[in-house]
XYZ file of C-alpha atoms in Angstrom:
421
model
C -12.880 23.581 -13.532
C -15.369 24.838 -16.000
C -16.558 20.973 -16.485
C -20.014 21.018 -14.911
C -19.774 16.862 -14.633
C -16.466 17.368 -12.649
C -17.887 20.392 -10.259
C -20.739 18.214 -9.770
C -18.148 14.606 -8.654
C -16.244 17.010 -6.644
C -18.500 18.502 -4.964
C -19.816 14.826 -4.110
C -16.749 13.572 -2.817
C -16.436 16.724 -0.069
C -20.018 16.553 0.737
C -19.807 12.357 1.350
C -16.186 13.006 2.821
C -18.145 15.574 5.574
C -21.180 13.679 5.746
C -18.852 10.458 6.674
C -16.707 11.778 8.764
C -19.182 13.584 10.612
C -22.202 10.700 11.062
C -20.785 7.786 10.154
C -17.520 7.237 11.498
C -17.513 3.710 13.841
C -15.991 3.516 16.941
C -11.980 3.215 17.239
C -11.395 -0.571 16.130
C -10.660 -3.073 18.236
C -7.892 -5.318 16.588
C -7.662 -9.168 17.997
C -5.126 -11.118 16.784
C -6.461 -14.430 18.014
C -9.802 -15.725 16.396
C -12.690 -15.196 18.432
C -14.199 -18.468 19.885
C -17.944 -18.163 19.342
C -19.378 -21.533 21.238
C -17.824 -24.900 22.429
C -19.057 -27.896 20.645
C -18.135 -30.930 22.846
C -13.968 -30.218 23.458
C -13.943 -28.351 20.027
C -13.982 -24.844 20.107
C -15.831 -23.002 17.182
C -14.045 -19.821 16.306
C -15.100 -17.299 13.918
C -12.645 -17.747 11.242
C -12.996 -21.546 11.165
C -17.085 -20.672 10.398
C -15.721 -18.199 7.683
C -13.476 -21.374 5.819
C -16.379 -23.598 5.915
C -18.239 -20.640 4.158
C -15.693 -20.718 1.550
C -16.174 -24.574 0.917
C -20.051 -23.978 0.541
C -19.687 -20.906 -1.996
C -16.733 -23.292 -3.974
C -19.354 -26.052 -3.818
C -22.608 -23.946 -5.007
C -20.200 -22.028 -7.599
C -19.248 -25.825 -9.130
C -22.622 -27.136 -9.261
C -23.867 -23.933 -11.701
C -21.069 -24.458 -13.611
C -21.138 -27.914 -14.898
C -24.949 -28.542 -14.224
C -25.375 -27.243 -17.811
C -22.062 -28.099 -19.750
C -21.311 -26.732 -23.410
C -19.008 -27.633 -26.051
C -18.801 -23.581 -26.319
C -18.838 -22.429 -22.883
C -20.547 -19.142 -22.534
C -21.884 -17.388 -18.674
C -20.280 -18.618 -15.353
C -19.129 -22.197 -17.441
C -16.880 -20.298 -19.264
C -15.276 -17.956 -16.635
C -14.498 -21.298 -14.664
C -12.959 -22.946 -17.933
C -10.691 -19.919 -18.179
C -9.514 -19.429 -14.637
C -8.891 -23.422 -14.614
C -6.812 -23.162 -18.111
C -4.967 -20.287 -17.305
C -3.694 -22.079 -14.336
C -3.404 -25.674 -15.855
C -1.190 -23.783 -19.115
C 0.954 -22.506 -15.756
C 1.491 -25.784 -14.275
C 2.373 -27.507 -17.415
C 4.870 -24.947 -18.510
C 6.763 -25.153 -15.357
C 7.094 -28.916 -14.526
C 6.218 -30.660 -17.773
C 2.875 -32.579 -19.219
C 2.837 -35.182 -16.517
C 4.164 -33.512 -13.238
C 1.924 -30.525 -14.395
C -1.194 -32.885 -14.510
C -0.093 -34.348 -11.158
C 0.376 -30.825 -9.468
C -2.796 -29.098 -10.982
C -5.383 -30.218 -8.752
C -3.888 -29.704 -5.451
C -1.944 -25.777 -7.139
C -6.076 -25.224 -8.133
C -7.454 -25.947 -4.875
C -4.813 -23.784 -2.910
C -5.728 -20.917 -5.338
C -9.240 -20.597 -5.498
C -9.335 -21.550 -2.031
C -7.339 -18.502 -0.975
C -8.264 -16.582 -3.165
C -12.225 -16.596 -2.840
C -11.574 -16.981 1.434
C -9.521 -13.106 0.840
C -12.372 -11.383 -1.714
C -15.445 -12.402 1.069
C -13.433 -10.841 3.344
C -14.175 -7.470 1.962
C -18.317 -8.235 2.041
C -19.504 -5.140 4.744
C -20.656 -7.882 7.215
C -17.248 -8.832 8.076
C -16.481 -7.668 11.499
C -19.205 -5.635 11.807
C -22.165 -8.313 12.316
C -21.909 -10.487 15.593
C -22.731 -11.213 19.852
C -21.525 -8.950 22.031
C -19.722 -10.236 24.880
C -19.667 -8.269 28.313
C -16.708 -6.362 29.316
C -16.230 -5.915 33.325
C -14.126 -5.537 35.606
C -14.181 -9.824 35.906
C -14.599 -9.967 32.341
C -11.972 -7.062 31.703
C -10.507 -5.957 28.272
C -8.545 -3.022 27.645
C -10.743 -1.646 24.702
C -14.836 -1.983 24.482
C -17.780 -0.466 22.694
C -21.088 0.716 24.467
C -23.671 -1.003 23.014
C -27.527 -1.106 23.137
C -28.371 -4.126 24.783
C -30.065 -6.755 21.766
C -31.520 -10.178 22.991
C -29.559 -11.871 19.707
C -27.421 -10.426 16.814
C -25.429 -6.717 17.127
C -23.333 -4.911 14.729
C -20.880 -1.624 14.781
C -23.075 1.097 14.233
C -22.224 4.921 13.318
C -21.257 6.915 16.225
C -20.571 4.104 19.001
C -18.859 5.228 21.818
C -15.703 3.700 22.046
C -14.181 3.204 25.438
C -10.540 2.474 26.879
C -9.288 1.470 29.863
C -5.902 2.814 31.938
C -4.957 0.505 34.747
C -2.563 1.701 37.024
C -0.271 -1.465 37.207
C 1.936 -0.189 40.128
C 0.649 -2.240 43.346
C 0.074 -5.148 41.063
C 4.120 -5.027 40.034
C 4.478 -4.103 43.723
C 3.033 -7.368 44.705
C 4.752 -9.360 41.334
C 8.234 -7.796 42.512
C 7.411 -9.592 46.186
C 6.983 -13.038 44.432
C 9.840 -12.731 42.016
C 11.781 -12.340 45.629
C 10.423 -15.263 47.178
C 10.931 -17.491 44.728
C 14.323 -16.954 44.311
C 14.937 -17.491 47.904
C 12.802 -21.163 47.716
C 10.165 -19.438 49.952
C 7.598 -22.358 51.158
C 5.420 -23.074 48.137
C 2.169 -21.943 50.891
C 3.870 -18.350 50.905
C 3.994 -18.104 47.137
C 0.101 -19.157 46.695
C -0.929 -16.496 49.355
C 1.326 -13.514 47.049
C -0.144 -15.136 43.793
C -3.659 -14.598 45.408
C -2.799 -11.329 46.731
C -1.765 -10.434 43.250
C -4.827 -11.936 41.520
C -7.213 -9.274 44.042
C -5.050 -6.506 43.049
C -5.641 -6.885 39.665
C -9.297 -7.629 40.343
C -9.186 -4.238 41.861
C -7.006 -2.017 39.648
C -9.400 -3.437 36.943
C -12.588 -1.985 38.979
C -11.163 1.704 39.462
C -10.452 1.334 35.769
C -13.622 0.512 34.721
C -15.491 2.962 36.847
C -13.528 5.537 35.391
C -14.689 5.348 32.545
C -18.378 4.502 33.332
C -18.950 8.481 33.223
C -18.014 8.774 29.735
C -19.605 5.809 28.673
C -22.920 7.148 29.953
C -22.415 9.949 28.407
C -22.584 12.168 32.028
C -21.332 15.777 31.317
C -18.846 16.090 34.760
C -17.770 19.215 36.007
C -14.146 19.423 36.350
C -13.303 22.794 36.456
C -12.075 22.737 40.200
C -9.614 20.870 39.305
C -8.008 23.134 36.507
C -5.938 24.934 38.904
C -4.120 22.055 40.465
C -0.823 20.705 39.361
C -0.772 18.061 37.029
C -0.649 14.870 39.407
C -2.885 16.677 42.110
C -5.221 17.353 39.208
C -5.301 14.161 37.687
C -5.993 12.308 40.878
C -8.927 15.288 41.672
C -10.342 14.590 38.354
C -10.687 10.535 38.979
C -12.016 11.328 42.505
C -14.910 12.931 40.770
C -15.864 10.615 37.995
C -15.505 7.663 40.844
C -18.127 9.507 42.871
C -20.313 9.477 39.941
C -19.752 5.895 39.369
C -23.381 4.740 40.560
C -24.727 7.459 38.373
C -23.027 6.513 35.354
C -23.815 2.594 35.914
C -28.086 3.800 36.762
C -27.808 5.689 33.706
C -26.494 2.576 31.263
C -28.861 0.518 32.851
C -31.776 2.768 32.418
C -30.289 3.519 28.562
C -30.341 -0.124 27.884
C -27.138 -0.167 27.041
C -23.873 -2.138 28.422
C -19.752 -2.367 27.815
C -18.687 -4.969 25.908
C -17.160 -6.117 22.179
C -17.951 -7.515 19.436
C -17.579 -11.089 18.417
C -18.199 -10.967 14.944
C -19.806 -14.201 13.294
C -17.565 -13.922 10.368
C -13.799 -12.764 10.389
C -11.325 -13.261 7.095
C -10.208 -16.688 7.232
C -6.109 -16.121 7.016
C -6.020 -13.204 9.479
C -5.991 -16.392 12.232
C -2.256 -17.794 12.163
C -3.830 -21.360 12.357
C -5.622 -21.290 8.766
C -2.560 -20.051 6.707
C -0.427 -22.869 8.828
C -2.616 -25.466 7.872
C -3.135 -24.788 4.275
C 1.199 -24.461 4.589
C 1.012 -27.806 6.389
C -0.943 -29.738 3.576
C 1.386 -27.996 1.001
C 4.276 -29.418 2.005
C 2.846 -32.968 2.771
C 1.873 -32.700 -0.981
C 5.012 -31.682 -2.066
C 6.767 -34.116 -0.012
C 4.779 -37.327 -1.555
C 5.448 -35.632 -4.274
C 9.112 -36.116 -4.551
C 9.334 -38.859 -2.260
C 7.122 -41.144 -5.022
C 8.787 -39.678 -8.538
C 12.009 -40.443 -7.046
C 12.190 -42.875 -4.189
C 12.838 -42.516 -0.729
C 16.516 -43.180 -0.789
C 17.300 -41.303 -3.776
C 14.901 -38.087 -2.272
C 16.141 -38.155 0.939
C 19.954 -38.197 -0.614
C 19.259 -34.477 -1.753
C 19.125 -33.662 2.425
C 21.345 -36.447 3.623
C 24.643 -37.178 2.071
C 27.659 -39.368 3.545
C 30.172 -36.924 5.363
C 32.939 -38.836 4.543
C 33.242 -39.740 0.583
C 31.375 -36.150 0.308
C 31.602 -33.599 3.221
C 30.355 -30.250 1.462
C 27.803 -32.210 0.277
C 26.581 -32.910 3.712
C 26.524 -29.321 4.611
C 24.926 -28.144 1.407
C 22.169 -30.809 2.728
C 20.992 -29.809 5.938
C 20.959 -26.365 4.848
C 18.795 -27.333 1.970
C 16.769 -29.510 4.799
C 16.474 -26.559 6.831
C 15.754 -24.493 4.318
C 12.761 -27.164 2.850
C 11.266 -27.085 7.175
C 11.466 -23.155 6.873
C 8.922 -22.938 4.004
C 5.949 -23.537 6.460
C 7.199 -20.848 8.088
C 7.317 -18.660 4.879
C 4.334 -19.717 3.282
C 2.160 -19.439 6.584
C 3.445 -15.325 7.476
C 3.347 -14.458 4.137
C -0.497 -14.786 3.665
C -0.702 -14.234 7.290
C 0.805 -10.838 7.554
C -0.432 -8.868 4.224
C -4.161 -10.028 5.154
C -3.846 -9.356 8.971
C -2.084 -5.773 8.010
C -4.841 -5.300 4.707
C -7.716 -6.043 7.254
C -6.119 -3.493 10.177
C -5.817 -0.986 7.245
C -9.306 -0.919 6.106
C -10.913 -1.151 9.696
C -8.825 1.917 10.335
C -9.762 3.637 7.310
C -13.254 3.249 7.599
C -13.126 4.525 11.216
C -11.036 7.919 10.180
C -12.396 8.862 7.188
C -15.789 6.805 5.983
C -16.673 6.179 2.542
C -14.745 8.125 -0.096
C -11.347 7.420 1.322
C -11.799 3.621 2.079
C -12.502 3.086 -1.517
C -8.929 2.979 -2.834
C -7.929 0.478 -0.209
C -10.469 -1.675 -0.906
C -9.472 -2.007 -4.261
C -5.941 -2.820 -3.528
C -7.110 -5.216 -0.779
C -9.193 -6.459 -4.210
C -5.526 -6.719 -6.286
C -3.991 -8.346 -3.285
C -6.137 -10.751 -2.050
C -6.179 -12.955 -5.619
C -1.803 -12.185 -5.789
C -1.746 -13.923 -2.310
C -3.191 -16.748 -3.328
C -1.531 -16.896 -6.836
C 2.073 -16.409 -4.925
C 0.980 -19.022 -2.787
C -0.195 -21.570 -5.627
C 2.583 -20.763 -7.341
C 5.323 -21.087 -4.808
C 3.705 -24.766 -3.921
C 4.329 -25.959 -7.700
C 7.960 -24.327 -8.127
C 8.592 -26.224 -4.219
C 6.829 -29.372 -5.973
C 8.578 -29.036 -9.389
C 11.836 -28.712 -7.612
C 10.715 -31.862 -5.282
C 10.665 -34.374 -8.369
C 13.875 -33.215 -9.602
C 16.814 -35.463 -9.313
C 20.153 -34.184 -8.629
C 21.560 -35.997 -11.549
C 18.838 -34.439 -13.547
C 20.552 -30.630 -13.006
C 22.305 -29.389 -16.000
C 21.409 -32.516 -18.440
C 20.076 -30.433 -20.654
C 19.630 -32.239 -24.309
C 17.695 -35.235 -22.155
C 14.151 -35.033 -23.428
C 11.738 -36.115 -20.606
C 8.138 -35.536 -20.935
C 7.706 -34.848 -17.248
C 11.456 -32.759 -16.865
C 10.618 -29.409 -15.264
C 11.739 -26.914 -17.719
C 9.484 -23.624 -16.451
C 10.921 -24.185 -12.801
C 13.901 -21.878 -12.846
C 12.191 -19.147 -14.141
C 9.373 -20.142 -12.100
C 11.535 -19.503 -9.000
C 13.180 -16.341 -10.377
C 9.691 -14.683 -11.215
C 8.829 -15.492 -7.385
């Protein structure tokens, strides 16, 4: 390595690795599945990721406005990156179902794209997760994971070096009491029996989640306990000695947070990627298929579309069967198209909250670039699969294997379409 330049990058890279891992790792992440429901408006409930989509409509909105408010014959600047994006993608459509299903298709195959596409890129802007309220964590408000936080009167993020906390509840007199209820239902015990167990078990939650969290109020303190009398013990004997002490420094621990100004909670980020909530890859799914539907239910009639699912049993019984499959088969796309997006963004976002945590900077850097690469391929496969499902829609039965018809709208691209996907 006799390359001063490459000494000097190297070099870099250990001294950021150290400096990263040492000062600025976060604390453990805490992964929710379910979007987090920042405030009620009337019966609607405003979640983060539904704040994030109506982000993406603004930036779509602001980004179409500066490109047309100034439009050349020769496009040059932001014009002429949309004009290219918008060809590339109109040349696609009309290659795969023809000049006039292609200009039919377009809008709604554009919209799903750039939709998707821009909603997965913000999601890699460093206030994503990181910026938001924190909500309390207690033993009434209990959650198995938390963060200690300094208290803030409005807006918190993840800083370096939080403390990240989690909680062991010992479930056994709670299944105790579950095991007593399971029992008296199944011998049609008065329904005034079963309320009194279900309210038994509610307070020995309650409780099990109190010795939890006072367990850990030591630690999140940061009170240095002496356990050393406890080393000699056997394992159970010392593990019960060990919680007797940090419960008898429970009022300690709590004076100590309080005097800190700090408190146990998480984060409920203002902004969270848009398809790592079930609901928003469902509904863009739902509003694919409606499309796709109206699609081939008005280039073909409703008779003649529905005769592709539902076929008499008598004059053609194999027909019949090939038809509900293919009906089953058309229901199960919402269920492809929604997990598809759903699951690679859910598992990209996991990835790079975990990355950042073990190893900061350097090492994150790679997988953000492939969350880059497949953030805009998720919403091309997506795009795409909605004009093959729509090309497919408009064509007739009869059409299949007529292949010296010339129709301007027949759609030649769609098997290889489908075989590419």
């Amino acid at each position: 390595m006799k390359n001063p330049k490459t000494l000097a990058t190297v070099l870099g890279t250990l001294v950021l690795l150290a400096v990263g891992f040492l000062f600025f790792r976060g604390p453990k992440p805490i992964i929710e599945i379910k979007a987090e429901k920042l405030a009620d408006i009337g019966p609607f409930p405003l979640v983060n990721t539904y704040v994030t989509s109506v982000t993406v409509v603004v930036v779509l909105i602001v980004v179409a406005l500066l490109a047309t408010r100034k439009i050349n014959l020769i496009p040059s600047g932001l014009q002429n990156a949309v004009e290219a994006v918008m060809e590339a993608l109109y040349n696609i459509c009309i290659s795969t179902a023809g000049e006039k299903n292609g200009r039919r298709f377009f809008p709604v195959v554009m919209t799903i794209f750039t939709f998707i596409w821009i909603a997965n890129w913000m999601a890699l802007l460093p206030f994503f997760n990181a910026i938001g309220s924190v909500q309390k964590v207690d033993a009434h408000h209990f959650h198995e994971e938390a963060v200690v936080f300094s208290k803030s009167a409005g807006i918190s993020l993840i800083k370096p070096n939080q403390k990240g906390i989690e909680f062991e509840v010992d479930e056994t007199e709670v299944l105790a009491v579950q095991k007593r209820i399971d029992e008296a239902t199944a011998a049609a015990a008065p329904a005034g029996t079963i309320a009194g167990l279900e309210h038994e078990k509610e307070e020995t939650e309650l409780k099990a989640h109190e010795r939890a969290f006072a367990l850990q109020l030591p630690k999140a303190a940061g009170l240095t306990l002496d356990l050393s009398s406890c080393h000699e013990l056997e394992e159970a004997a010392k593990e019960s000695c060990e919680e007797d002490i940090k419960l008898a420094h429970e009022e300690e621990a709590a004076a100590k947070l309080q005097e800190d100004g700090k408190q146990i909670g998480i984060l409920i980020p203002y902004f969270r990627s848009m398809n790592t909530d079930i609901n928003s890859p469902l509904s863009i799914a739902i509003w694919a298929m409606v499309f796709i539907e109206f699609w081939g239910i008005t280039a073909l009639g409703v008779f003649k579309y529905a005769g592709k699912f539902f076929v008499n049993p008598i004059s053609n019984p194999i027909g019949t069967v090939v038809g509900l499959l293919e009906f089953v088969a058309e229901i199960a796309r919402l269920i492809s198209f929604t997990f598809r997006l759903f699951g690679n963004m859910l598992a990209g976002e996991i990835l790079l909250l975990v990355m950042t945590f073990l190893v900061p900077f350097v090492v994150a850097l790679p997988f953000y670039a492939l969350e880059t690469f497949v953030g805009i391929i998720q919403a091309f496969v997506f795009a795409m699969l909605t004009l093959v499902f729509g090309t497919l829609a408009v064509a007739s039965h009869d059409d299949h294997g007529d292949e010296h018809e010339e129709h301007d709208d027949a759609p030649h691209g769609a098997p290889a379409a489908v075989a590419a996907l």
